[in-house]
Amino acid sequence: MEWLLLIYFIVSLTSLYFSYGSKHYIPEKVLVDMGEQVLISHLPVARLNKKYGKTIPKSSVTKIQLAGNYVSFFNASDNAVDIWAPSDRLAKPIFEYAREMFKDADVVVINC
């Protein structure tokens, strides 16, 4: 029984490390430029394994939004991909990097 609790504890600590560790929110790791497409690592597990990320064409993004600690990418049909960061201090560099990457997209900042 103690081994099971120890395993749960280790898994929980590892999950917290990848969810809240600031080195996992480097803009170049979250938004990977692949030419005409961008790989968005919107989940912590996607930063470990790229198959969990989302690939979107650069031309499909019509709006980029920063709302608190969320960065959202909207396409023409208003579908969105959200990136959550533990704090707005980590979300702002991702937002600024996205503005450089998607030059034609509208920019919206919502102060929360």
XYZ file of N, CA, C and O in Angstrom:
448
model
N 0.820 -1.196 0.000
C 0.000 0.000 0.000
C 0.864 1.259 0.000
O 0.527 2.225 -0.661
N 1.971 1.232 0.747
C 2.846 2.387 0.802
C 3.479 2.670 -0.554
O 3.711 3.823 -0.911
N 3.771 1.604 -1.309
C 4.363 1.789 -2.629
C 3.397 2.498 -3.565
O 3.816 3.347 -4.363
N 2.151 2.163 -3.462
C 1.141 2.797 -4.300
C 1.023 4.294 -3.976
O 0.955 5.124 -4.884
N 1.039 4.624 -2.702
C 1.001 6.035 -2.311
C 2.250 6.774 -2.766
O 2.171 7.926 -3.205
N 3.384 6.122 -2.689
C 4.624 6.737 -3.150
C 4.584 6.995 -4.659
O 4.998 8.060 -5.126
N 4.061 6.048 -5.412
C 3.940 6.223 -6.865
C 2.995 7.376 -7.182
O 3.286 8.213 -8.044
N 1.856 7.458 -6.498
C 0.917 8.568 -6.698
C 1.575 9.905 -6.376
O 1.374 10.890 -7.070
N 2.340 9.944 -5.334
C 3.026 11.179 -4.934
C 4.040 11.614 -5.990
O 4.109 12.782 -6.359
N 4.810 10.680 -6.509
C 5.811 10.993 -7.530
C 5.137 11.466 -8.814
O 5.575 12.440 -9.432
N 4.065 10.814 -9.207
C 3.333 11.229 -10.408
C 2.748 12.624 -10.218
O 2.790 13.465 -11.125
N 2.234 12.910 -9.036
C 1.670 14.235 -8.758
C 2.743 15.321 -8.811
O 2.530 16.388 -9.382
N 3.897 15.060 -8.218
C 4.985 16.037 -8.264
C 5.477 16.272 -9.685
O 5.744 17.415 -10.083
N 5.573 15.220 -10.454
C 6.005 15.359 -11.846
C 4.997 16.169 -12.639
O 5.372 17.039 -13.434
N 3.727 15.914 -12.423
C 2.678 16.671 -13.104
C 2.733 18.147 -12.749
O 2.616 19.020 -13.616
N 2.918 18.453 -11.482
C 3.025 19.849 -11.058
C 4.256 20.524 -11.651
O 4.206 21.685 -12.050
N 5.343 19.799 -11.732
C 6.575 20.354 -12.294
C 6.366 20.760 -13.750
O 6.751 21.837 -14.171
N 5.729 19.886 -14.538
C 5.529 20.194 -15.949
C 4.406 21.195 -16.172
O 4.377 21.870 -17.193
N 3.487 21.326 -15.255
C 2.400 22.298 -15.401
C 2.815 23.692 -14.981
O 2.364 24.677 -15.560
N 3.657 23.803 -13.969
C 3.974 25.112 -13.411
C 5.428 25.541 -13.584
O 5.776 26.652 -13.232
N 6.273 24.697 -14.114
C 7.674 25.060 -14.303
C 7.822 26.120 -15.386
O 7.351 25.954 -16.507
N 8.457 27.231 -15.060
C 8.531 28.352 -16.000
C 9.372 28.030 -17.233
O 9.154 28.622 -18.286
N 10.298 27.096 -17.136
C 11.112 26.786 -18.308
C 10.310 26.042 -19.380
O 10.752 25.934 -20.510
N 9.126 25.570 -19.059
C 8.271 24.888 -20.027
C 7.373 25.859 -20.788
O 6.598 25.438 -21.637
N 7.466 27.147 -20.483
C 6.644 28.159 -21.142
C 7.490 29.140 -21.941
O 7.114 30.285 -22.129
N 8.612 28.682 -22.454
C 9.445 29.485 -23.340
C 8.702 29.586 -24.668
O 8.274 28.564 -25.227
N 8.494 30.809 -25.187
C 7.663 30.976 -26.391
C 8.099 30.122 -27.580
O 7.254 29.602 -28.309
N 9.389 29.943 -27.775
C 9.868 29.159 -28.904
C 9.558 27.667 -28.755
O 9.539 26.936 -29.743
N 9.325 27.224 -27.527
C 8.940 25.828 -27.298
C 7.432 25.640 -27.377
O 6.956 24.582 -27.749
N 6.685 26.669 -27.012
C 5.226 26.585 -27.044
C 4.709 26.749 -28.471
O 3.800 26.044 -28.894
N 5.294 27.679 -29.239
C 4.913 27.924 -30.632
C 6.111 27.591 -31.519
O 7.079 28.335 -31.565
N 6.040 26.486 -32.211
C 7.143 26.026 -33.055
C 6.815 26.371 -34.504
O 5.832 25.877 -35.067
N 7.624 27.245 -35.104
C 7.426 27.683 -36.486
C 7.904 26.579 -37.428
O 9.051 26.154 -37.377
N 6.993 26.116 -38.290
C 7.306 25.058 -39.248
C 7.047 25.549 -40.678
O 6.456 24.847 -41.483
N 7.444 26.775 -40.970
C 7.224 27.335 -42.299
C 5.845 27.943 -42.412
O 5.551 28.967 -41.814
N 4.965 27.304 -43.176
C 3.596 27.798 -43.360
C 2.667 27.362 -42.234
O 1.522 27.782 -42.186
N 3.143 26.512 -41.352
C 2.331 26.025 -40.247
C 3.038 26.281 -38.924
O 4.240 26.504 -38.879
N 2.247 26.218 -37.857
C 2.770 26.412 -36.506
C 2.291 25.252 -35.638
O 1.103 24.906 -35.648
N 3.216 24.653 -34.915
C 2.869 23.619 -33.944
C 2.652 24.309 -32.610
O 3.551 24.969 -32.088
N 1.437 24.186 -32.067
C 1.099 24.804 -30.786
C 1.110 23.715 -29.725
O 0.307 22.788 -29.764
N 2.025 23.836 -28.778
C 2.096 22.899 -27.645
C 1.261 23.491 -26.524
O 1.771 24.098 -25.595
N -0.044 23.302 -26.624
C -0.969 23.947 -25.701
C -1.168 23.180 -24.397
O -1.737 23.712 -23.456
N -0.681 21.979 -24.317
C -0.760 21.174 -23.102
C 0.646 20.879 -22.601
O 1.578 20.758 -23.401
N 0.822 20.745 -21.294
C 2.163 20.407 -20.788
C 2.717 19.102 -21.376
O 3.908 19.008 -21.656
N 1.864 18.126 -21.607
C 2.335 16.861 -22.172
C 2.794 17.052 -23.618
O 3.654 16.318 -24.103
N 2.284 18.061 -24.320
C 2.698 18.318 -25.701
C 4.116 18.851 -25.772
O 4.751 18.778 -26.815
N 4.625 19.388 -24.687
C 6.000 19.861 -24.677
C 6.979 18.696 -24.535
O 8.153 18.826 -24.843
N 6.470 17.558 -24.072
C 7.283 16.354 -23.986
C 7.194 15.521 -25.259
O 8.176 14.969 -25.719
N 5.980 15.412 -25.803
C 5.744 14.614 -26.991
C 4.915 15.441 -27.968
O 3.775 15.774 -27.680
N 5.486 15.764 -29.119
C 4.853 16.680 -30.075
C 3.564 16.135 -30.677
O 2.790 16.877 -31.251
N 3.280 14.839 -30.537
C 2.049 14.309 -31.118
C 0.806 14.815 -30.387
O -0.293 14.726 -30.906
N 0.967 15.379 -29.199
C -0.168 15.918 -28.448
C -0.415 17.399 -28.754
O -1.366 17.973 -28.264
N 0.440 18.017 -29.554
C 0.262 19.415 -29.924
C -0.704 19.543 -31.090
O -1.140 18.561 -31.685
N -1.051 20.782 -31.430
C -1.924 21.053 -32.569
C -1.150 21.826 -33.615
O -0.459 22.786 -33.292
N -1.296 21.413 -34.861
C -0.656 22.102 -35.974
C -1.723 22.879 -36.729
O -2.745 22.313 -37.128
N -1.478 24.180 -36.896
C -2.427 25.022 -37.618
C -1.678 25.824 -38.674
O -0.521 26.187 -38.482
N -2.342 26.107 -39.809
C -1.714 26.967 -40.816
C -1.666 28.410 -40.319
O -2.589 28.885 -39.665
N -0.590 29.107 -40.645
C -0.458 30.502 -40.227
C -1.551 31.365 -40.825
O -2.033 32.298 -40.186
N -1.961 31.065 -42.041
C -2.964 31.884 -42.721
C -4.360 31.730 -42.130
O -5.225 32.568 -42.366
N -4.607 30.687 -41.337
C -5.946 30.480 -40.787
C -6.201 31.286 -39.512
O -7.350 31.445 -39.113
N -5.173 31.799 -38.869
C -5.344 32.548 -37.626
C -5.770 33.976 -37.953
O -5.065 34.710 -38.637
N -6.962 34.355 -37.476
C -7.484 35.695 -37.745
C -7.402 36.609 -36.536
O -7.435 37.824 -36.688
N -7.313 36.023 -35.332
C -7.276 36.851 -34.127
C -6.430 36.164 -33.062
O -6.523 34.952 -32.863
N -5.621 36.959 -32.376
C -4.839 36.496 -31.232
C -5.332 37.276 -30.026
O -5.460 38.495 -30.085
N -5.606 36.579 -28.939
C -6.169 37.239 -27.755
C -5.371 36.881 -26.511
O -5.034 35.721 -26.302
N -5.093 37.893 -25.709
C -4.474 37.694 -24.398
C -5.494 38.099 -23.355
O -5.953 39.243 -23.326
N -5.883 37.166 -22.517
C -6.843 37.435 -21.445
C -6.284 36.835 -20.162
O -6.387 35.628 -19.935
N -5.683 37.677 -19.341
C -5.070 37.197 -18.104
C -3.885 36.311 -18.420
O -2.897 36.753 -18.996
N -3.998 35.035 -18.075
C -2.904 34.103 -18.349
C -3.275 33.095 -19.442
O -2.721 32.013 -19.500
N -4.214 33.462 -20.315
C -4.590 32.653 -21.469
C -4.230 33.379 -22.756
O -4.517 34.558 -22.917
N -3.632 32.657 -23.694
C -3.397 33.158 -25.045
C -4.250 32.291 -25.960
O -4.155 31.060 -25.920
N -5.105 32.939 -26.763
C -6.023 32.212 -27.637
C -5.767 32.575 -29.087
O -5.488 33.726 -29.412
N -5.903 31.586 -29.952
C -5.751 31.753 -31.394
C -7.088 31.390 -32.027
O -7.554 30.266 -31.890
N -7.701 32.344 -32.733
C -8.989 32.133 -33.375
C -8.804 32.027 -34.877
O -8.002 32.748 -35.466
N -9.619 31.147 -35.516
C -9.609 31.095 -36.978
C -10.882 31.750 -37.506
O -11.662 32.317 -36.743
N -11.106 31.680 -38.816
C -12.221 32.389 -39.442
C -13.586 31.921 -38.923
O -14.530 32.711 -38.875
N -13.727 30.690 -38.526
C -15.013 30.190 -38.022
C -15.115 30.299 -36.496
O -15.967 29.665 -35.894
N -14.256 31.108 -35.892
C -14.232 31.369 -34.450
C -13.913 30.143 -33.592
O -14.224 30.126 -32.400
N -13.320 29.123 -34.184
C -12.769 28.048 -33.362
C -11.480 28.559 -32.752
O -10.769 29.353 -33.361
N -11.165 28.116 -31.544
C -9.998 28.652 -30.855
C -9.138 27.539 -30.272
O -9.628 26.466 -29.931
N -7.856 27.849 -30.190
C -6.898 27.025 -29.461
C -6.371 27.895 -28.335
O -5.893 29.002 -28.577
N -6.497 27.423 -27.109
C -6.076 28.184 -25.937
C -4.789 27.618 -25.369
O -4.607 26.406 -25.303
N -3.928 28.524 -24.941
C -2.716 28.145 -24.210
C -2.840 28.746 -22.823
O -2.989 29.955 -22.677
N -2.784 27.902 -21.816
C -2.837 28.355 -20.430
C -1.425 28.428 -19.887
O -0.607 27.524 -20.114
N -1.121 29.499 -19.193
C 0.159 29.638 -18.498
C -0.146 29.877 -17.017
O -1.186 30.458 -16.688
N 0.720 29.463 -16.117
C 0.441 29.624 -14.692
C 0.301 31.084 -14.244
O -0.352 31.355 -13.255
N 0.902 32.013 -14.969
C 0.782 33.423 -14.599
C 0.822 34.279 -15.861
O 1.268 33.831 -16.912
N 0.339 35.513 -15.726
C 0.370 36.410 -16.880
C 1.806 36.801 -17.235
O 2.097 37.162 -18.365
N 2.710 36.691 -16.288
C 4.134 36.949 -16.549
C 4.694 35.952 -17.561
O 5.570 36.283 -18.358
N 4.178 34.738 -17.582
C 4.610 33.732 -18.546
C 3.784 33.780 -19.833
O 4.260 33.363 -20.892
N 2.560 34.287 -19.767
C 1.694 34.348 -20.948
C 2.069 35.500 -21.872
O 1.947 35.383 -23.096
N 2.533 36.614 -21.319
C 2.850 37.790 -22.149
C 3.956 37.532 -23.171
O 3.819 37.934 -24.322
N 5.065 36.864 -22.838
C 6.071 36.573 -23.875
C 5.537 35.659 -24.985
O 5.892 35.824 -26.148
N 4.662 34.717 -24.629
C 4.054 33.854 -25.645
C 3.184 34.691 -26.576
O 3.214 34.532 -27.794
N 2.423 35.615 -26.000
C 1.565 36.501 -26.782
C 2.390 37.385 -27.725
O 2.058 37.531 -28.901
N 3.470 37.948 -27.223
C 4.323 38.808 -28.053
C 4.980 38.014 -29.182
O 5.098 38.501 -30.305
N 5.388 36.809 -28.902
C 5.971 35.955 -29.936
C 4.925 35.595 -30.989
O 5.219 35.553 -32.188
N 3.693 35.357 -30.553
C 2.600 35.052 -31.481
C 2.287 36.255 -32.369
O 1.967 36.091 -33.547
N 2.379 37.462 -31.821
C 2.143 38.669 -32.625
C 3.164 38.785 -33.747
O 2.835 39.208 -34.853
N 4.406 38.418 -33.475
C 5.445 38.432 -34.510
C 5.207 37.345 -35.555
O 5.462 37.552 -36.737
N 4.707 36.208 -35.114
C 4.515 35.074 -36.008
C 3.286 35.257 -36.910
O 3.332 34.927 -38.090
N 2.196 35.770 -36.342
C 0.954 35.969 -37.083
C 0.751 37.467 -37.295
O -0.055 38.107 -36.622
N 1.443 38.033 -38.246
C 1.437 39.483 -38.458
C 0.094 40.008 -38.957
O -0.263 41.144 -38.679
N -0.678 39.204 -39.687
C -1.940 39.659 -40.261
C -3.127 39.488 -39.310
O -4.227 39.952 -39.617
N -2.940 38.853 -38.195
C -4.047 38.591 -37.267
C -4.374 39.829 -36.440
O -3.499 40.642 -36.133
N -5.662 39.966 -36.102
C -6.086 41.022 -35.183
C -5.587 40.690 -33.796
O -5.486 39.526 -33.405
N -5.274 41.735 -33.028
C -4.737 41.559 -31.686
C -5.725 42.119 -30.678
O -6.174 43.255 -30.817
N -6.080 41.304 -29.685
C -7.014 41.723 -28.641
C -6.362 41.442 -27.289
O -5.878 40.346 -27.045
N -6.376 42.459 -26.425
C -5.883 42.288 -25.061
C -7.027 42.588 -24.118
O -7.597 43.688 -24.153
N -7.367 41.637 -23.285
C -8.426 41.818 -22.285
C -7.755 41.836 -20.925
O -7.104 40.867 -20.533
N -7.901 42.931 -20.228
C -7.297 43.048 -18.891
C -8.227 42.400 -17.866
O -9.349 42.833 -17.681
N -7.726 41.375 -17.226
C -8.529 40.658 -16.225
C -8.064 40.988 -14.832
O -6.938 41.183 -14.553
